[in-house]
Amino acid sequence: MSAPSATALPAAPAPVSIHPGLAILVLALLLSIQPVTTDLYLPALPALTRSLGAPLSAAQLTLSGLLLAFGCSQMVWGPLSDRFGRRPVLLAGLTIYTVASVGSALAPSMALLIVWRIAQGAAMGAVVMCARAIVRDLYTPLEGARAMSKALTGLGIVACICAPMGGLLSEWLGWRAALSALTVYAVVTLALVALRMPETLAQRNPQALQPRALVGTWLHVLKSPTFWAFSLQTTATYGGLFTFLAASSFVYIDVLGLSRTQFGWTMASACAAYLGGTFLCRRLLARHGLQRTVAIAGGLSVAGGTLMALVAWMGWHHPFALLLPFYLFMVGHGIHQPCGQSGAVGPFPQAAGVASALNGFMMMLAAFAIGGWLGQRLDGTVWPLVNGIWFWSVVLALISWTLVQKFGAARDRA
């Protein structure tokens, strides 16, 4: 597929040289800002809601509003990074995120907390979008899937730490302490990027922000069946994860009776299953290639979601009984995300920022819709959590077994 003449992009120059260890470390920290932003405060969410005297629907907005801003902002940050480079966009995003983290921790009302969380989401869009684009700057699609799985292993480790840490902080020092920890993470990451991370975009696109060129690039990406196959795959797997993130604290703490600390360890165990999935991903890629790996992950996902629904239907409403099958879904998620994210941007070496932004926007649009649905459906039972995860596991398996198998091997070029 060739781009329209009005938006023709220059040939890709030689890849930028960067130490492999530094690249993986920075990618892991940049991608981890998303679970840090969500998982650290999840154990405190019920207490936060009561402390600020807000309804459940408003509490859901602190998560779904953040993620909608995260998705929408990438539509702006993506072209900016293609025009000016990844480094300046990263520095701007991390700086804004740091300020918003301080505001969130000090917010005196739910309304102001939502505003600051939306600002965090917009800034987080710059960070995660650039991380995905950097993968395409440095690697081919298959190499990018392996590199992404290593970076997401780091994300899994961080996520395993975040949930219990959030539970302990909120238990000992209150929910504001859990939100304050985000500032520390942001400052450390900002310092590493400012001091050690070079620019990875070998050649900036001077036309990236021109309306005609920008629309042409968007259309070029959106016409690619490969982009749609992998983007729908990542959207479906994130839909299942977000259902768990948005509903699990209310279900496991308020319905099933876990303490905030116990819930934190529950989250950590799910993150450990995800971590195992990222290791398994690299082994499967080496043995079976990208498409077969995604098909295997689809089977794990639908098995986990279906078993979870069966357990709930049989009346075994116990934390561990519901968590065991969800581990299968999380192992699949650890395979789907590196394969899907690298596959979605793979065909577009000269428009990786735009492709990454569109992919991220789709995931976060789904998350916002799920958050709104859960805000109206959380009814003091396990069923909103169970039904949501089962639905997305079935959708994910169908996409993995059909669209990815048909279009995943395509090699469009921007």
Short mmCIF file of C-alpha atoms in Angstrom, two decimals, residues 35-371:
data_model
loop_
_atom_site.label_atom_id
_atom_site.label_comp_id
_atom_site.label_asym_id
_atom_site.label_seq_id
_atom_site.Cartn_x
_atom_site.Cartn_y
_atom_site.Cartn_z
CA PRO A 35 -0.23 0.64 35.66
CA VAL A 36 1.46 2.93 38.18
CA THR A 37 -1.23 5.54 37.53
CA THR A 38 -4.10 3.06 37.86
CA ASP A 39 -2.98 0.19 40.11
CA LEU A 40 -1.45 2.23 42.94
CA TYR A 41 -4.71 3.94 43.78
CA LEU A 42 -7.15 1.08 43.11
CA PRO A 43 -6.96 -0.35 46.66
CA ALA A 44 -7.77 3.16 47.96
CA LEU A 45 -10.69 3.76 45.58
CA PRO A 46 -13.54 2.69 47.91
CA ALA A 47 -12.06 4.69 50.83
CA LEU A 48 -11.40 7.67 48.55
CA THR A 49 -15.03 7.60 47.41
CA ARG A 50 -16.32 7.60 50.98
CA SER A 51 -13.86 10.26 52.14
CA LEU A 52 -14.92 12.73 49.45
CA GLY A 53 -18.61 11.86 49.82
CA ALA A 54 -19.00 10.95 46.15
CA PRO A 55 -21.17 8.37 44.33
CA LEU A 56 -19.72 5.29 42.61
CA SER A 57 -20.29 6.84 39.19
CA ALA A 58 -18.03 9.78 40.11
CA ALA A 59 -15.37 7.41 41.43
CA GLN A 60 -15.41 5.57 38.10
CA LEU A 61 -14.72 8.89 36.35
CA THR A 62 -11.37 9.18 38.13
CA LEU A 63 -10.37 6.11 36.11
CA SER A 64 -12.44 6.26 32.92
CA GLY A 65 -11.95 10.05 32.54
CA LEU A 66 -8.20 9.62 32.92
CA LEU A 67 -8.16 6.91 30.27
CA LEU A 68 -10.36 8.85 27.83
CA ALA A 69 -7.95 11.80 28.10
CA PHE A 70 -5.09 9.33 27.70
CA GLY A 71 -6.55 8.01 24.45
CA CYS A 72 -7.65 11.34 22.95
CA SER A 73 -4.40 13.16 23.77
CA GLN A 74 -2.40 10.63 21.77
CA MET A 75 -4.09 11.93 18.63
CA VAL A 76 -2.23 15.20 19.28
CA TRP A 77 1.00 13.85 20.74
CA GLY A 78 1.52 11.36 17.90
CA PRO A 79 1.85 13.91 15.06
CA LEU A 80 3.85 16.21 17.35
CA SER A 81 6.38 13.43 17.98
CA ASP A 82 6.63 12.69 14.24
CA ARG A 83 7.29 16.39 13.60
CA PHE A 84 9.59 17.37 16.50
CA GLY A 85 10.91 14.02 17.76
CA ARG A 86 10.19 11.67 20.67
CA ARG A 87 12.45 13.32 23.25
CA PRO A 88 10.81 16.79 23.49
CA VAL A 89 7.35 15.24 23.63
CA LEU A 90 8.47 12.84 26.37
CA LEU A 91 9.95 15.66 28.44
CA ALA A 92 6.81 17.77 28.09
CA GLY A 93 4.52 14.87 28.96
CA LEU A 94 6.49 13.81 32.03
CA THR A 95 6.65 17.40 33.31
CA ILE A 96 2.88 17.89 32.99
CA TYR A 97 2.29 14.49 34.59
CA THR A 98 4.41 15.43 37.61
CA VAL A 99 2.44 18.64 38.21
CA ALA A 100 -0.89 16.80 37.81
CA SER A 101 0.23 14.11 40.28
CA VAL A 102 0.84 16.74 42.95
CA GLY A 103 -2.59 18.25 42.23
CA SER A 104 -4.31 14.86 42.49
CA ALA A 105 -2.78 14.11 45.88
CA LEU A 106 -3.91 17.49 47.26
CA ALA A 107 -7.39 17.60 45.66
CA PRO A 108 -10.03 18.67 48.24
CA SER A 109 -13.04 17.37 46.28
CA MET A 110 -13.98 14.63 43.84
CA ALA A 111 -14.56 17.19 41.08
CA LEU A 112 -11.02 18.57 41.35
CA LEU A 113 -9.58 15.08 41.65
CA ILE A 114 -11.27 14.14 38.37
CA VAL A 115 -9.84 17.28 36.71
CA TRP A 116 -6.31 16.48 37.84
CA ARG A 117 -6.67 12.83 36.85
CA ILE A 118 -7.77 13.92 33.37
CA ALA A 119 -4.63 16.09 33.18
CA GLN A 120 -2.58 13.07 34.24
CA GLY A 121 -4.20 11.01 31.51
CA ALA A 122 -3.44 13.61 28.83
CA ALA A 123 0.21 13.75 29.89
CA MET A 124 0.42 9.96 30.15
CA GLY A 125 -0.68 9.83 26.50
CA ALA A 126 2.59 11.48 25.46
CA VAL A 127 4.66 9.03 27.49
CA VAL A 128 3.08 5.75 26.39
CA MET A 129 2.58 6.83 22.77
CA CYS A 130 6.27 7.75 22.49
CA ALA A 131 7.29 4.42 24.02
CA ARG A 132 5.38 2.49 21.35
CA ALA A 133 6.76 4.74 18.60
CA ILE A 134 10.31 4.30 19.91
CA VAL A 135 9.92 0.53 19.47
CA ARG A 136 9.24 1.12 15.75
CA ASP A 137 12.12 3.63 15.55
CA LEU A 138 14.58 1.02 16.76
CA TYR A 139 13.27 -2.39 15.63
CA THR A 140 11.61 -4.31 12.81
CA PRO A 141 8.09 -5.63 13.59
CA LEU A 142 9.17 -9.11 14.76
CA GLU A 143 12.16 -7.75 16.69
CA GLY A 144 9.82 -5.09 18.08
CA ALA A 145 7.49 -7.76 19.46
CA ARG A 146 10.42 -9.37 21.30
CA ALA A 147 11.68 -6.01 22.59
CA MET A 148 8.17 -5.00 23.61
CA SER A 149 7.72 -8.27 25.52
CA LYS A 150 10.94 -7.54 27.46
CA ALA A 151 9.76 -4.01 28.26
CA LEU A 152 6.35 -5.33 29.29
CA THR A 153 8.08 -7.84 31.56
CA GLY A 154 9.45 -4.79 33.35
CA LEU A 155 5.94 -3.34 33.37
CA GLY A 156 4.67 -6.57 34.95
CA ILE A 157 7.27 -6.34 37.72
CA VAL A 158 6.32 -2.73 38.44
CA ALA A 159 2.62 -3.60 38.38
CA CYS A 160 3.20 -6.47 40.85
CA ILE A 161 4.75 -3.98 43.25
CA CYS A 162 2.18 -1.22 42.72
CA ALA A 163 -0.98 -2.95 43.91
CA PRO A 164 0.30 -4.15 47.31
CA MET A 165 2.19 -0.89 47.79
CA GLY A 166 -1.00 1.04 47.11
CA GLY A 167 -2.86 -1.15 49.59
CA LEU A 168 -0.23 -0.64 52.30
CA LEU A 169 0.04 3.11 51.74
CA SER A 170 -3.70 3.62 51.83
CA GLU A 171 -4.05 1.35 54.87
CA TRP A 172 -1.30 3.04 56.87
CA LEU A 173 -1.25 6.65 55.62
CA GLY A 174 -4.53 7.16 53.75
CA TRP A 175 -5.50 7.37 50.09
CA ARG A 176 -3.58 10.62 49.48
CA ALA A 177 -0.31 8.80 50.18
CA ALA A 178 -1.07 6.32 47.41
CA LEU A 179 -1.59 9.18 44.95
CA SER A 180 1.55 10.97 46.19
CA ALA A 181 3.67 7.98 45.18
CA LEU A 182 2.91 8.78 41.52
CA THR A 183 4.90 12.00 41.84
CA VAL A 184 8.00 10.12 42.94
CA TYR A 185 7.77 7.74 39.97
CA ALA A 186 7.30 10.63 37.55
CA VAL A 187 10.32 12.56 38.84
CA VAL A 188 12.61 9.50 38.61
CA THR A 189 11.48 8.72 35.06
CA LEU A 190 11.78 12.36 33.97
CA ALA A 191 15.35 12.51 35.29
CA LEU A 192 16.37 9.32 33.43
CA VAL A 193 14.91 10.52 30.13
CA ALA A 194 16.43 14.00 30.48
CA LEU A 195 19.90 12.71 31.37
CA ARG A 196 20.30 9.49 29.39
CA MET A 197 17.74 9.02 26.62
CA PRO A 198 18.76 10.28 23.15
CA GLU A 199 16.40 11.12 20.33
CA THR A 200 15.39 7.91 18.52
CA LEU A 201 13.56 9.37 15.53
CA ALA A 202 16.20 9.33 12.81
CA GLN A 203 14.37 11.74 10.50
CA ARG A 204 11.60 14.13 11.50
CA ASN A 205 8.66 14.64 9.17
CA PRO A 206 8.31 18.41 8.54
CA GLN A 207 4.83 17.88 7.05
CA ALA A 208 3.46 15.91 10.02
CA LEU A 209 1.36 18.80 11.39
CA GLN A 210 0.06 20.15 8.10
CA PRO A 211 -3.70 19.45 8.03
CA ARG A 212 -3.73 17.88 4.58
CA ALA A 213 -0.69 15.71 5.30
CA LEU A 214 -2.00 14.75 8.74
CA VAL A 215 -5.39 13.68 7.46
CA GLY A 216 -3.72 11.78 4.63
CA THR A 217 -1.49 9.92 7.08
CA TRP A 218 -4.44 9.07 9.34
CA LEU A 219 -6.36 7.72 6.36
CA HIS A 220 -3.36 5.74 5.17
CA VAL A 221 -3.02 4.06 8.57
CA LEU A 222 -6.76 3.44 8.87
CA LYS A 223 -6.88 1.80 5.43
CA SER A 224 -4.44 -0.87 6.55
CA PRO A 225 -6.14 -4.19 7.47
CA THR A 226 -3.01 -5.12 9.41
CA PHE A 227 -3.45 -2.06 11.62
CA TRP A 228 -7.10 -2.90 12.25
CA ALA A 229 -6.42 -6.56 13.04
CA PHE A 230 -3.81 -5.82 15.67
CA SER A 231 -5.56 -2.72 17.04
CA LEU A 232 -8.83 -4.59 17.56
CA GLN A 233 -6.82 -7.35 19.24
CA THR A 234 -5.16 -4.93 21.69
CA THR A 235 -8.49 -3.17 22.28
CA ALA A 236 -10.25 -6.42 23.19
CA THR A 237 -7.53 -7.64 25.54
CA TYR A 238 -7.36 -4.24 27.22
CA GLY A 239 -11.16 -4.26 27.50
CA GLY A 240 -10.98 -7.39 29.63
CA LEU A 241 -8.16 -5.97 31.74
CA PHE A 242 -9.90 -2.65 32.25
CA THR A 243 -13.10 -4.38 33.36
CA PHE A 244 -11.04 -6.02 36.09
CA LEU A 245 -9.26 -2.77 37.01
CA ALA A 246 -12.46 -0.73 37.22
CA ALA A 247 -14.66 -3.27 39.04
CA SER A 248 -12.33 -5.48 41.08
CA SER A 249 -11.76 -3.17 44.07
CA PHE A 250 -15.51 -2.83 44.67
CA VAL A 251 -16.18 -6.55 44.10
CA TYR A 252 -13.25 -7.98 46.06
CA ILE A 253 -13.36 -5.44 48.93
CA ASP A 254 -17.04 -4.49 49.27
CA VAL A 255 -18.69 -7.72 48.03
CA LEU A 256 -16.19 -10.50 48.86
CA GLY A 257 -14.82 -8.89 52.03
CA LEU A 258 -11.09 -8.53 51.39
CA SER A 259 -9.12 -5.80 53.16
CA ARG A 260 -7.33 -3.18 51.08
CA THR A 261 -3.99 -4.87 51.77
CA GLN A 262 -5.36 -8.29 50.80
CA PHE A 263 -6.79 -6.80 47.63
CA GLY A 264 -3.39 -5.31 46.83
CA TRP A 265 -1.84 -8.77 46.98
CA THR A 266 -4.69 -10.12 44.85
CA MET A 267 -3.80 -7.55 42.20
CA ALA A 268 -0.12 -8.46 42.52
CA SER A 269 -0.88 -12.12 41.86
CA ALA A 270 -2.78 -11.20 38.69
CA CYS A 271 0.20 -9.08 37.62
CA ALA A 272 2.48 -12.08 38.23
CA ALA A 273 0.36 -14.11 35.81
CA TYR A 274 0.73 -11.30 33.26
CA LEU A 275 4.48 -11.28 33.88
CA GLY A 276 4.59 -14.99 33.12
CA GLY A 277 2.73 -14.29 29.88
CA THR A 278 5.43 -11.88 28.70
CA PHE A 279 8.11 -14.55 29.24
CA LEU A 280 5.98 -17.13 27.47
CA CYS A 281 5.46 -14.67 24.61
CA ARG A 282 9.15 -14.61 23.75
CA ARG A 283 9.37 -18.41 23.70
CA LEU A 284 6.29 -18.72 21.51
CA LEU A 285 7.49 -16.05 19.09
CA ALA A 286 10.80 -17.85 18.61
CA ARG A 287 9.04 -21.17 18.00
CA HIS A 288 5.81 -20.30 16.21
CA GLY A 289 6.05 -16.75 14.83
CA LEU A 290 3.70 -13.83 15.42
CA GLN A 291 0.34 -15.05 14.11
CA ARG A 292 0.44 -18.52 15.66
CA THR A 293 1.49 -16.97 18.97
CA VAL A 294 -1.54 -14.67 18.92
CA ALA A 295 -3.82 -17.64 18.14
CA ILE A 296 -2.49 -19.55 21.16
CA ALA A 297 -3.00 -16.49 23.36
CA GLY A 298 -6.59 -16.22 22.11
CA GLY A 299 -7.24 -19.73 23.39
CA LEU A 300 -5.82 -18.87 26.82
CA SER A 301 -7.95 -15.73 27.00
CA VAL A 302 -11.27 -17.35 26.16
CA ALA A 303 -10.53 -20.31 28.45
CA GLY A 304 -9.92 -17.96 31.37
CA GLY A 305 -13.02 -15.84 30.76
CA THR A 306 -15.30 -18.83 30.24
CA LEU A 307 -14.04 -20.70 33.31
CA MET A 308 -14.54 -17.56 35.40
CA ALA A 309 -18.15 -17.33 34.20
CA LEU A 310 -18.74 -21.03 34.94
CA VAL A 311 -17.33 -20.70 38.46
CA ALA A 312 -19.61 -17.74 39.16
CA TRP A 313 -22.64 -19.50 37.64
CA MET A 314 -22.02 -22.50 39.94
CA GLY A 315 -22.19 -20.17 42.94
CA TRP A 316 -18.52 -20.31 43.98
CA HIS A 317 -18.31 -16.60 44.84
CA HIS A 318 -15.00 -16.80 46.64
CA PRO A 319 -12.01 -14.50 45.89
CA PHE A 320 -9.64 -17.33 45.01
CA ALA A 321 -12.23 -19.26 42.97
CA LEU A 322 -12.82 -16.25 40.73
CA LEU A 323 -9.16 -15.31 40.58
CA LEU A 324 -7.74 -18.65 39.42
CA PRO A 325 -9.37 -18.62 35.96
CA PHE A 326 -8.57 -14.94 35.57
CA TYR A 327 -4.88 -15.86 35.75
CA LEU A 328 -5.33 -17.60 32.37
CA PHE A 329 -6.72 -14.40 30.90
CA MET A 330 -3.75 -12.44 32.28
CA VAL A 331 -1.22 -14.89 30.82
CA GLY A 332 -2.92 -14.37 27.46
CA HIS A 333 -2.84 -10.61 28.00
CA GLY A 334 0.93 -10.79 28.52
CA ILE A 335 1.18 -12.30 25.03
CA HIS A 336 -1.43 -10.18 23.25
CA GLN A 337 -0.10 -6.76 24.21
CA PRO A 338 3.50 -6.98 22.91
CA CYS A 339 2.35 -8.76 19.74
CA GLY A 340 -0.56 -6.41 19.11
CA GLN A 341 1.18 -3.14 19.89
CA SER A 342 4.22 -3.90 17.77
CA GLY A 343 2.03 -5.35 14.99
CA ALA A 344 -0.17 -2.25 14.83
CA VAL A 345 2.74 0.15 14.23
CA GLY A 346 4.92 -2.29 12.27
CA PRO A 347 3.73 -1.32 8.77
CA PHE A 348 4.44 2.40 9.38
CA PRO A 349 8.12 3.13 10.03
CA GLN A 350 7.67 6.77 8.96
CA ALA A 351 4.36 7.35 10.74
CA ALA A 352 4.82 5.32 13.91
CA GLY A 353 3.63 8.21 16.09
CA VAL A 354 0.29 8.47 14.30
CA ALA A 355 -0.20 4.69 14.20
CA SER A 356 0.64 4.39 17.89
CA ALA A 357 -1.75 7.24 18.72
CA LEU A 358 -4.64 5.71 16.80
CA ASN A 359 -4.03 2.32 18.42
CA GLY A 360 -3.96 3.88 21.88
CA PHE A 361 -7.06 5.95 21.17
CA MET A 362 -9.05 2.83 20.28
CA MET A 363 -8.08 1.09 23.50
CA MET A 364 -8.91 4.05 25.70
CA LEU A 365 -12.21 4.76 23.94
CA ALA A 366 -13.26 1.22 24.81
CA ALA A 367 -12.06 1.74 28.40
CA PHE A 368 -14.14 4.91 28.76
CA ALA A 369 -17.24 3.10 27.52
CA ILE A 370 -16.60 0.20 29.92
CA GLY A 371 -16.14 2.61 32.83
#
